[in-house]
């Protein structure tokens, strides 16, 4: 039946394909300046390259074998999620991202922005990757290292900027329909008409699959099941010009996500509704102002690996977030780009869960939660002095953690634990500065230094969790993480279409939050003295005729500094020493497009004491796109083509696996 549904949907799409061929993307307004900027942001300041940013373009975003944003981000070596699983088989609350081997964490140490709006979950700090679709983006810019600009208070490992596609990238009608391994289907559709001088884009995505067994064959039991998933998302974006130099950008997203992990009944769900309004003015006094709001929820059932019954039902985790920023660029002369502004973020979250005993009766009902607020002011300036560009910025933040509590009741409702935690209020200051020197044509030298901080999330402060057989306790006394770092780099363009970049860095993350072993199968979130990460990053980009290649390599020497503690001198959990990514593409106009992506992630440890090893892995993905007619193509995709065994989790020999070989075939039109 699922295959029949896919065929019917394909037949439904075909009339639209014809319409798309007869009516290609509608022409934009005749004002060339408007064509360039409508739907985008302000022009990047000249000092931005001093921080060594890496950009992933739309062609690469739309050409990955998995069709998932998080997998494309792995093109930047050193990018990692908490586990080696994507958003089909990972626990949604554990999808935090980090860079530079600063330690695996279910909360993001990198600041992730969509059109300048923070998108991390207000309670967990994880990233809702299933709410993101590559066909809705025009580019991603990844900057490793601390940040000091707008919302910079969360950027201890770096900043990932997702940039929505504008009307230059979006045809009137576009979509795709795929059938994959394990009875999987994936559908996308979008409609992006011009309405006068404005444009609106409506898009949707649906996917489902029976999934694969995350449990190795030798460890399967009758209760073991495939990692079934089903999710959908909808998106609306409108850009409305206000005169010749200003515009409003309105953005709304909703998503729903359901997954089953490892055992029958171990179901999780997440949902969200996000909205934002952004105002841009590109005159002499430039303005970038926005407000946003988020509503999220998460549920999760934990199934015992011995009784195979539900032991914990995290039945309700409502959270909300809101915030805004304003940035002004002052007309201070042609050699300076001066930015001043402020931002604020508010997070509110609650947890409701029930614990069950061996007889399947409720043994305890728990409630926990709290509120966080961050408000900051920032200033940054880029000063061009002939071939030298100096850039620097600073911000000051006032943050609070308030209304924290934990309550537990027995089965009849009597209060057995009732804890209220002291409110905290503090001021933090951070900075960053850099220099970019154009030594010769095609040769750039750069250097940067920076600091940053990250508040512990409500999840880290108040929510314990269990991944059998290990229980990890929350810690309401957690302090913010604080980063100090520096780097130097070289960028070469020795010939047209060839680029090479090399960066050496040192980062020190003080009061790093880690899951620390405190007993048999028992851990607690604690601040350790520091995580010290040093390393080298290299990028290579070349385009010659019908071939192109982009590659990235990262070597990270990362250690925990925790004198007097057992984990002192050990590698941070979930932090590989080496990672490599390389994509080779063959494309000639009118001919099939072929690409292959190789990724290698070195050995890493599951835990803080280096007792559980996750072996190195090397995977190869492949994509083939065969044009049929204008705007219509057949697409074949292969994930993990050679079926490499990917170890996503190893806790005392209890193994979870990552994505095996997965094959897809489908149609894409309009792009």
XYZ file of C-alpha atoms in Angstrom:
671
model
C 0.000 0.000 0.000
C 2.747 2.580 0.742
C 4.189 2.001 -2.737
C 0.740 2.511 -4.242
C 0.419 5.792 -2.378
C 3.766 6.924 -3.779
C 2.758 6.062 -7.341
C -0.520 7.945 -6.936
C 1.306 10.971 -5.599
C 3.738 10.859 -8.516
C 0.818 10.802 -10.928
C -0.720 13.718 -9.058
C 2.503 15.702 -9.415
C 2.929 15.159 -13.168
C 0.410 17.803 -14.275
C 2.259 20.270 -12.105
C 5.496 19.254 -13.803
C 4.051 20.215 -17.140
C 2.860 23.512 -15.715
C 6.307 24.157 -14.282
C 7.906 23.535 -17.700
C 5.480 25.898 -19.390
C 5.759 28.525 -16.617
C 9.323 28.629 -15.291
C 10.228 30.654 -12.232
C 8.466 33.957 -12.516
C 10.639 36.954 -13.406
C 11.659 39.161 -10.538
C 11.221 42.902 -10.406
C 13.218 44.901 -12.920
C 15.253 46.707 -10.258
C 18.583 44.822 -10.352
C 19.440 45.904 -6.832
C 16.138 44.415 -5.641
C 16.845 41.158 -7.457
C 20.119 40.796 -5.596
C 18.849 41.443 -2.101
C 15.143 40.576 -1.915
C 14.737 37.810 0.626
C 18.352 37.924 1.797
C 20.127 39.726 4.609
C 22.557 42.581 4.878
C 25.871 42.332 3.022
C 28.570 40.541 5.005
C 31.150 42.879 6.578
C 34.647 42.719 4.990
C 36.219 41.241 8.144
C 34.062 38.089 8.143
C 36.736 35.928 6.395
C 39.112 36.617 9.298
C 37.205 33.980 11.264
C 37.658 31.318 8.581
C 34.042 30.609 7.650
C 33.137 27.686 5.354
C 30.147 27.978 2.999
C 28.019 25.122 1.625
C 26.091 26.145 -1.490
C 22.593 25.235 -2.642
C 23.763 22.652 -5.187
C 25.491 20.660 -2.453
C 22.573 21.040 -0.044
C 20.220 19.583 -2.649
C 22.627 16.862 -3.788
C 23.295 14.740 -0.706
C 22.362 11.062 -0.679
C 20.318 11.274 2.525
C 18.430 14.482 1.722
C 19.091 15.665 5.299
C 20.650 18.934 6.410
C 22.593 17.387 9.298
C 24.397 15.016 6.943
C 25.386 17.833 4.586
C 26.832 19.758 7.528
C 29.221 16.822 8.007
C 30.979 18.093 4.858
C 32.775 20.391 7.305
C 35.207 18.099 9.103
C 34.983 18.598 12.840
C 31.208 19.002 12.785
C 29.564 16.398 14.976
C 26.289 15.526 16.614
C 26.102 13.932 20.022
C 25.817 10.501 18.403
C 26.559 9.063 14.961
C 22.869 8.960 14.066
C 20.778 11.274 11.944
C 17.265 12.513 12.661
C 15.630 9.239 11.611
C 17.171 7.059 14.320
C 18.482 9.387 17.052
C 16.584 10.528 20.113
C 15.362 14.030 19.154
C 16.446 15.510 22.495
C 20.051 14.367 21.908
C 20.648 16.125 18.592
C 23.018 18.771 19.837
C 25.847 19.892 17.529
C 29.367 20.977 18.251
C 32.653 21.634 16.471
C 36.349 21.180 17.179
C 36.029 18.138 19.473
C 34.946 20.149 22.491
C 33.089 17.119 23.814
C 29.877 15.419 22.808
C 26.835 16.997 24.383
C 23.131 16.512 23.786
C 22.821 20.316 23.909
C 24.355 22.384 21.123
C 27.629 24.123 21.785
C 27.288 25.731 18.373
C 24.802 28.543 17.796
C 22.450 27.527 14.961
C 20.549 30.329 13.216
C 17.928 30.275 10.467
C 17.835 33.713 8.832
C 19.397 35.134 12.025
C 16.831 33.409 14.313
C 18.097 30.876 16.922
C 16.345 27.544 16.358
C 17.594 25.382 19.248
C 14.941 23.799 21.455
C 14.231 26.117 24.437
C 14.338 23.208 26.924
C 16.867 20.733 25.513
C 19.138 22.950 23.405
C 18.952 20.339 20.617
C 18.392 21.154 16.941
C 15.113 20.088 15.239
C 16.735 18.842 12.042
C 13.521 17.230 10.801
C 12.034 20.725 10.598
C 14.736 21.679 8.083
C 14.614 20.711 4.423
C 17.615 21.311 2.108
C 15.400 22.520 -0.747
C 14.327 25.495 1.411
C 17.908 26.757 1.847
C 20.232 28.660 -0.439
C 23.431 28.268 1.619
C 24.928 27.414 4.996
C 27.831 29.316 6.516
C 29.788 27.620 9.321
C 32.180 29.651 11.452
C 34.219 27.671 13.961
C 35.208 29.417 17.194
C 33.528 31.759 19.661
C 31.204 34.532 18.546
C 30.364 37.977 19.875
C 27.651 39.344 17.565
C 23.892 39.036 17.850
C 22.811 36.018 19.956
C 26.527 35.249 20.373
C 26.037 34.098 23.953
C 25.518 30.503 22.753
C 28.409 30.237 20.297
C 31.204 28.552 22.241
C 32.045 26.045 19.488
C 30.994 28.155 16.503
C 28.043 29.490 14.552
C 26.016 27.698 11.870
C 23.988 30.128 9.763
C 21.217 28.608 7.644
C 20.083 30.970 4.887
C 16.650 30.511 3.314
C 16.307 30.323 -0.446
C 15.121 33.551 -2.029
C 13.185 34.034 -5.248
C 16.310 33.675 -7.391
C 16.495 30.032 -6.247
C 12.845 29.058 -6.097
C 10.881 28.081 -9.221
C 7.147 28.632 -9.244
C 6.474 24.935 -8.585
C 8.926 22.324 -7.336
C 8.805 18.970 -5.628
C 10.155 15.476 -5.321
C 8.929 11.965 -4.553
C 11.230 9.123 -3.460
C 10.850 5.452 -2.592
C 13.579 3.936 -0.447
C 14.817 0.897 1.410
C 12.794 -0.445 4.341
C 9.541 0.700 2.728
C 10.464 4.381 3.049
C 8.857 7.318 1.266
C 9.931 10.956 1.123
C 7.891 13.727 -0.498
C 8.484 17.454 -0.873
C 6.475 20.160 -2.621
C 6.683 23.940 -2.858
C 4.823 26.804 -4.473
C 6.656 30.149 -4.729
C 4.706 32.793 -6.648
C 5.444 36.478 -7.004
C 2.597 38.664 -5.785
C 3.271 42.084 -7.176
C 6.743 43.075 -6.016
C 6.553 40.573 -3.129
C 6.973 36.833 -3.135
C 5.588 34.023 -1.020
C 6.912 30.495 -0.690
C 4.800 27.639 0.677
C 6.516 24.289 1.147
C 5.961 20.948 2.801
C 7.831 17.751 3.490
C 6.629 14.290 4.534
C 8.679 11.189 5.137
C 8.260 7.827 6.750
C 9.994 4.486 6.896
C 9.954 1.153 8.690
C 13.610 1.813 9.511
C 16.478 -0.542 10.255
C 17.452 -2.542 13.318
C 19.682 -0.345 15.455
C 20.359 -3.426 17.613
C 23.079 -5.794 16.306
C 21.827 -9.247 15.346
C 23.608 -10.932 18.280
C 21.843 -8.640 20.790
C 18.321 -8.796 19.412
C 15.472 -10.121 21.510
C 11.775 -10.621 20.718
C 11.140 -7.011 21.855
C 13.706 -5.568 19.407
C 12.147 -3.558 16.599
C 13.241 -1.439 13.683
C 13.818 2.295 14.098
C 10.501 3.311 12.589
C 10.070 7.024 11.824
C 7.401 9.358 10.497
C 7.611 13.129 10.296
C 6.298 16.087 8.384
C 6.849 19.814 8.309
C 5.314 22.854 6.676
C 6.886 26.198 5.975
C 5.693 29.589 4.798
C 7.948 32.513 3.993
C 6.909 35.875 2.620
C 9.081 38.831 1.620
C 7.338 42.190 1.253
C 9.268 45.235 -0.019
C 8.636 48.530 1.760
C 9.852 51.133 -0.652
C 13.090 50.674 -2.569
C 15.400 49.953 0.363
C 13.379 48.120 3.011
C 11.521 44.843 3.347
C 9.671 42.620 5.783
C 10.458 38.906 5.984
C 7.808 36.729 7.629
C 8.592 33.109 8.416
C 6.492 30.327 9.944
C 7.291 26.648 10.477
C 5.484 23.718 12.050
C 6.759 20.181 12.401
C 5.741 16.833 13.830
C 8.122 13.928 14.428
C 7.572 10.353 15.665
C 10.256 7.711 16.162
C 10.672 4.272 17.737
C 14.102 3.374 19.070
C 15.441 -0.114 19.822
C 12.481 -1.758 21.611
C 8.764 -2.081 20.963
C 7.000 0.717 22.823
C 10.111 2.925 23.084
C 8.369 5.716 21.211
C 9.296 9.385 21.122
C 7.608 12.393 19.588
C 8.477 16.027 19.110
C 6.505 18.927 17.744
C 7.012 22.598 17.210
C 5.570 25.806 15.869
C 8.001 28.669 15.163
C 7.365 32.138 13.790
C 9.450 35.249 13.131
C 9.192 38.722 11.621
C 12.326 40.435 10.321
C 12.721 44.008 9.102
C 15.657 45.014 6.886
C 16.614 48.485 5.720
C 19.571 48.919 3.357
C 19.972 52.676 3.243
C 22.801 54.770 4.671
C 21.614 53.781 8.137
C 21.152 50.027 7.783
C 18.796 48.165 10.101
C 18.306 44.448 10.812
C 15.555 43.872 13.389
C 13.582 40.752 14.228
C 11.290 39.130 16.769
C 10.546 35.425 17.073
C 8.541 32.935 19.121
C 8.765 29.156 19.570
C 6.434 26.532 20.993
C 7.813 23.003 21.431
C 6.930 19.705 23.075
C 8.595 16.316 23.476
C 7.509 12.897 24.738
C 9.565 9.775 25.280
C 9.060 6.277 26.678
C 12.036 4.412 28.135
C 11.837 0.609 27.874
C 13.902 -1.629 30.155
C 16.475 -3.815 28.424
C 15.771 -6.599 30.937
C 11.985 -6.614 31.408
C 11.190 -4.928 28.046
C 8.483 -2.902 29.751
C 8.132 0.853 29.976
C 10.043 2.077 33.035
C 9.732 5.805 32.412
C 7.109 7.787 30.517
C 8.250 11.340 29.824
C 4.725 12.126 28.795
C 4.881 15.900 28.438
C 7.745 18.382 28.070
C 6.200 21.685 26.969
C 8.582 24.569 26.377
C 8.504 27.971 24.765
C 11.045 30.493 23.610
C 10.895 34.085 22.465
C 13.338 36.801 21.619
C 14.466 39.484 19.281
C 17.341 41.647 18.153
C 18.076 44.969 16.556
C 21.300 45.746 14.711
C 22.225 49.168 13.335
C 24.996 49.881 10.845
C 26.091 53.474 11.134
C 27.410 55.531 8.181
C 30.892 56.246 9.594
C 32.822 56.389 6.322
C 33.838 54.034 3.507
C 36.627 52.367 5.490
C 34.474 51.265 8.423
C 31.463 49.006 8.897
C 30.249 49.781 12.426
C 27.480 47.660 13.944
C 25.780 48.198 17.268
C 22.777 46.408 18.661
C 21.097 44.352 21.310
C 19.241 41.080 21.657
C 17.176 39.154 24.181
C 16.202 35.480 24.562
C 13.729 33.904 26.980
C 13.214 30.157 27.546
C 10.544 28.474 29.662
C 10.172 24.718 30.092
C 8.508 22.041 32.197
C 8.871 18.270 32.488
C 6.129 15.797 33.453
C 7.083 12.134 33.745
C 5.886 8.908 35.370
C 8.154 6.112 36.619
C 6.972 2.489 36.516
C 8.029 -0.548 38.535
C 8.424 -4.191 37.390
C 4.690 -4.787 37.830
C 3.915 -1.942 35.385
C 2.424 0.133 38.210
C 3.346 3.798 38.632
C 5.940 4.262 41.386
C 6.507 8.020 41.128
C 5.293 11.093 39.283
C 7.837 13.848 38.705
C 7.677 17.470 37.608
C 10.620 19.807 37.000
C 11.444 22.976 35.114
C 12.581 26.558 35.151
C 13.162 29.728 33.162
C 16.185 31.358 31.523
C 16.680 34.867 30.180
C 19.635 36.420 28.373
C 19.806 40.074 27.317
C 22.871 41.564 25.665
C 24.377 44.571 23.917
C 27.059 44.265 21.251
C 29.299 46.424 19.090
C 31.498 45.360 16.167
C 33.607 47.254 13.662
C 35.465 46.319 10.486
C 38.224 48.729 9.453
C 39.770 48.452 5.978
C 43.306 49.863 5.654
C 44.359 49.190 2.073
C 45.208 45.455 2.020
C 44.560 44.976 5.738
C 41.153 44.466 7.323
C 40.847 44.657 11.099
C 37.706 43.438 12.809
C 36.704 43.423 16.444
C 33.662 43.165 18.625
C 32.484 42.906 22.194
C 29.235 42.136 23.937
C 27.944 42.291 27.480
C 25.138 40.026 28.691
C 22.910 39.911 31.723
C 21.557 36.417 32.256
C 19.253 34.808 34.775
C 18.215 31.277 35.727
C 15.011 31.414 37.746
C 12.027 29.462 39.073
C 13.866 26.146 39.032
C 12.177 23.284 40.848
C 11.916 19.491 41.134
C 8.946 17.667 42.638
C 8.153 14.004 43.067
C 4.880 12.448 44.216
C 4.047 8.885 45.125
C 1.339 6.918 43.269
C -1.441 8.355 45.436
C -0.306 11.930 44.839
C 1.466 12.681 48.134
C 4.473 14.997 47.767
C 7.701 13.128 48.649
C 10.334 15.498 47.184
C 9.841 19.242 46.884
C 12.927 21.231 45.878
C 13.093 24.843 44.790
C 16.416 26.151 43.556
C 17.867 29.587 44.148
C 17.540 32.112 41.351
C 20.791 33.258 39.754
C 21.615 36.567 38.055
C 24.984 37.406 36.529
C 26.776 39.549 33.941
C 29.139 38.138 31.307
C 31.366 39.944 28.826
C 32.851 38.396 25.690
C 34.924 39.602 22.766
C 36.356 38.638 19.436
C 38.906 40.234 17.137
C 40.655 39.364 13.934
C 42.846 40.534 11.091
C 42.762 39.696 7.386
C 45.773 40.613 5.231
C 45.727 40.317 1.441
C 49.390 39.412 1.033
C 49.242 38.986 -2.746
C 46.647 38.151 -5.383
C 45.113 34.865 -4.280
C 46.900 34.828 -0.908
C 45.249 35.821 2.382
C 46.598 35.574 5.912
C 44.224 35.697 8.855
C 44.313 35.571 12.624
C 41.604 35.736 15.269
C 41.055 35.502 19.014
C 37.740 35.207 20.810
C 35.827 34.317 23.920
C 32.308 33.065 24.493
C 29.979 31.440 26.979
C 26.983 29.113 27.066
C 24.346 28.790 29.754
C 23.424 25.263 30.861
C 20.063 24.325 29.378
C 16.952 23.652 31.423
C 17.395 20.007 30.454
C 20.923 19.873 31.899
C 19.858 21.670 35.066
C 16.682 19.807 35.947
C 16.045 16.647 33.850
C 17.699 13.282 34.630
C 17.659 10.654 31.902
C 18.293 6.938 31.374
C 20.029 5.216 28.469
C 20.123 1.636 29.733
C 21.984 0.649 31.793
C 23.256 4.116 32.718
C 21.300 6.775 34.626
C 22.496 10.370 34.295
C 21.450 12.845 36.977
C 20.677 16.505 36.414
C 22.530 19.236 38.338
C 20.848 22.522 39.267
C 24.214 24.025 40.316
C 25.804 23.921 36.849
C 27.778 27.034 35.897
C 28.014 28.492 32.374
C 30.713 27.162 30.066
C 33.327 29.767 29.081
C 35.560 29.618 26.017
C 38.874 31.277 25.214
C 40.440 30.618 21.846
C 42.771 31.774 19.081
C 43.610 30.698 15.554
C 45.739 31.561 12.539
C 45.027 30.689 8.946
C 46.072 30.840 5.318
C 43.758 30.993 2.278
C 45.147 30.381 -1.212
C 43.563 30.726 -4.636
C 46.463 29.575 -6.864
C 44.312 29.342 -10.008
C 40.797 30.018 -11.147
C 38.394 27.598 -9.509
C 40.936 26.282 -7.001
C 40.868 27.238 -3.322
C 42.802 25.951 -0.325
C 42.468 26.893 3.322
C 44.496 25.926 6.393
C 43.763 26.830 10.024
C 45.574 26.048 13.278
C 43.660 26.690 16.488
C 43.694 26.345 20.238
C 40.504 26.475 22.319
C 39.994 26.192 26.072
C 36.454 25.532 27.311
C 36.390 26.227 31.054
C 33.700 24.780 33.328
C 32.773 22.428 30.485
C 29.590 20.479 31.192
C 30.207 16.724 31.000
C 28.444 13.523 32.030
C 30.769 12.390 34.837
C 30.774 8.849 36.240
C 30.028 8.910 39.983
C 29.081 5.255 40.556
C 28.182 1.941 38.978
C 25.977 2.790 35.959
C 25.497 6.260 37.434
C 26.605 9.617 36.022
C 25.875 13.240 36.777
C 26.146 16.379 34.705
C 29.043 18.329 36.200
C 31.339 21.216 35.370
C 34.879 19.971 34.814
C 37.854 22.297 35.024
C 38.329 22.571 31.264
C 38.405 20.870 27.887
C 41.482 21.910 25.908
C 41.270 21.393 22.152
C 44.083 22.061 19.699
C 44.125 21.150 16.078
C 44.449 21.775 12.375
C 41.675 22.190 9.807
C 42.123 22.101 6.038
C 39.713 22.739 3.178
C 40.139 22.232 -0.557
C 37.858 23.269 -3.401
C 38.567 22.748 -7.107
C 36.490 22.989 -10.275
C 37.927 21.931 -13.611
C 35.714 21.383 -16.641
C 33.044 18.822 -15.834
C 34.628 17.806 -12.507
C 34.600 19.440 -9.103
C 35.796 18.347 -5.687
C 35.455 19.784 -2.234
C 37.215 18.270 0.733
C 37.709 18.969 4.402
C 40.039 17.507 7.039
C 40.237 18.098 10.790
C 42.763 16.858 13.322
C 41.770 17.563 16.915
C 43.912 16.897 19.956
C 41.388 17.338 22.736
C 41.882 16.540 26.426
C 39.976 17.014 29.674
C 41.676 18.985 32.416
C 40.169 17.848 35.722
C 42.869 17.539 38.417
C 42.002 14.996 41.065
C 39.204 13.443 38.994
C 39.372 10.100 37.170
C 38.730 11.650 33.752
C 41.711 14.026 33.986
C 43.868 13.817 30.851
C 41.392 11.680 28.943
C 39.686 12.435 25.637
C 36.286 14.105 25.966
C 33.419 11.719 25.291
C 32.174 11.564 21.691
C 35.250 13.412 20.323
C 37.173 11.799 17.438
C 40.755 12.834 16.769
C 40.384 12.861 12.979
C 37.599 13.404 10.479
C 37.589 13.665 6.689
C 34.943 14.508 4.119
C 35.328 14.692 0.327
C 32.765 14.995 -2.471
C 33.584 14.440 -6.146
C 31.050 15.622 -8.735
C 30.803 15.056 -12.484
C 28.357 17.345 -14.270
C 27.924 18.539 -17.843
C 24.918 20.547 -18.951
C 22.234 18.246 -20.303
C 24.077 15.120 -19.132
C 23.605 13.029 -15.984
C 25.126 14.394 -12.792
C 27.137 11.895 -10.745
C 28.593 12.466 -7.298
C 30.257 10.433 -4.571
C 30.945 11.482 -0.982
C 33.496 9.815 1.278
C 33.399 10.462 5.005
C 35.741 9.128 7.665
C 35.365 9.602 11.414
C 38.125 8.368 13.696
C 37.796 6.273 16.827
C 36.101 7.940 19.768
C 34.868 7.037 23.238
C 31.289 6.763 24.432
C 32.050 7.670 28.031
C 34.175 9.975 30.146
C 36.490 7.180 31.415
C 37.376 5.807 27.940
C 36.051 2.335 28.699
C 33.590 2.046 25.793
C 35.026 2.483 22.295
C 33.244 3.535 19.115
C 35.452 2.246 16.264
C 36.464 4.417 13.326
C 34.121 4.366 10.345
C 34.431 5.152 6.648
C 31.308 5.505 4.539
C 30.652 6.292 0.880
C 27.458 7.876 -0.463
C 26.513 8.248 -4.123
C 23.977 10.254 -6.141
C 22.998 10.089 -9.819
C 20.652 12.613 -11.447
C 19.337 11.892 -14.954
C 17.513 14.793 -16.666
C 14.413 13.645 -18.549
C 13.159 16.965 -19.805
C 13.314 20.574 -18.731
C 12.834 20.713 -14.972
C 12.223 16.964 -14.544
C 14.853 14.420 -13.444
C 15.165 10.892 -12.171
C 17.317 10.738 -9.050
C 19.018 7.676 -7.576
C 20.695 7.914 -4.182
C 22.720 5.478 -2.086
C 23.602 6.057 1.558
C 26.482 4.062 3.042
C 26.903 2.301 -0.300
C 29.368 -0.330 0.992
C 27.246 -1.048 4.089
C 29.911 -0.053 6.623
C 28.970 -0.949 10.206
C 28.440 2.355 12.027
C 28.559 2.247 15.830
C 26.318 4.982 17.213
C 26.372 3.937 20.883
C 28.351 1.551 23.077
C 27.510 1.466 26.758
C 29.156 -1.480 28.470
C 28.763 -3.532 25.296
C 25.145 -2.548 24.638
C 25.368 -1.392 21.025
C 23.288 0.858 18.803
C 24.057 1.035 15.086
C 23.819 3.908 12.627
C 22.418 4.004 9.094
C 23.218 0.889 6.988
C 23.146 0.833 3.169
C 19.968 2.652 2.125
C 18.883 3.041 -1.509
C 16.473 5.611 -2.967
C 14.863 6.183 -6.375
C 12.555 9.022 -7.297
C 11.574 12.032 -9.375
C 12.487 15.668 -8.844
C 10.960 18.551 -10.751
C 11.149 22.297 -10.875
C 14.762 22.596 -9.738
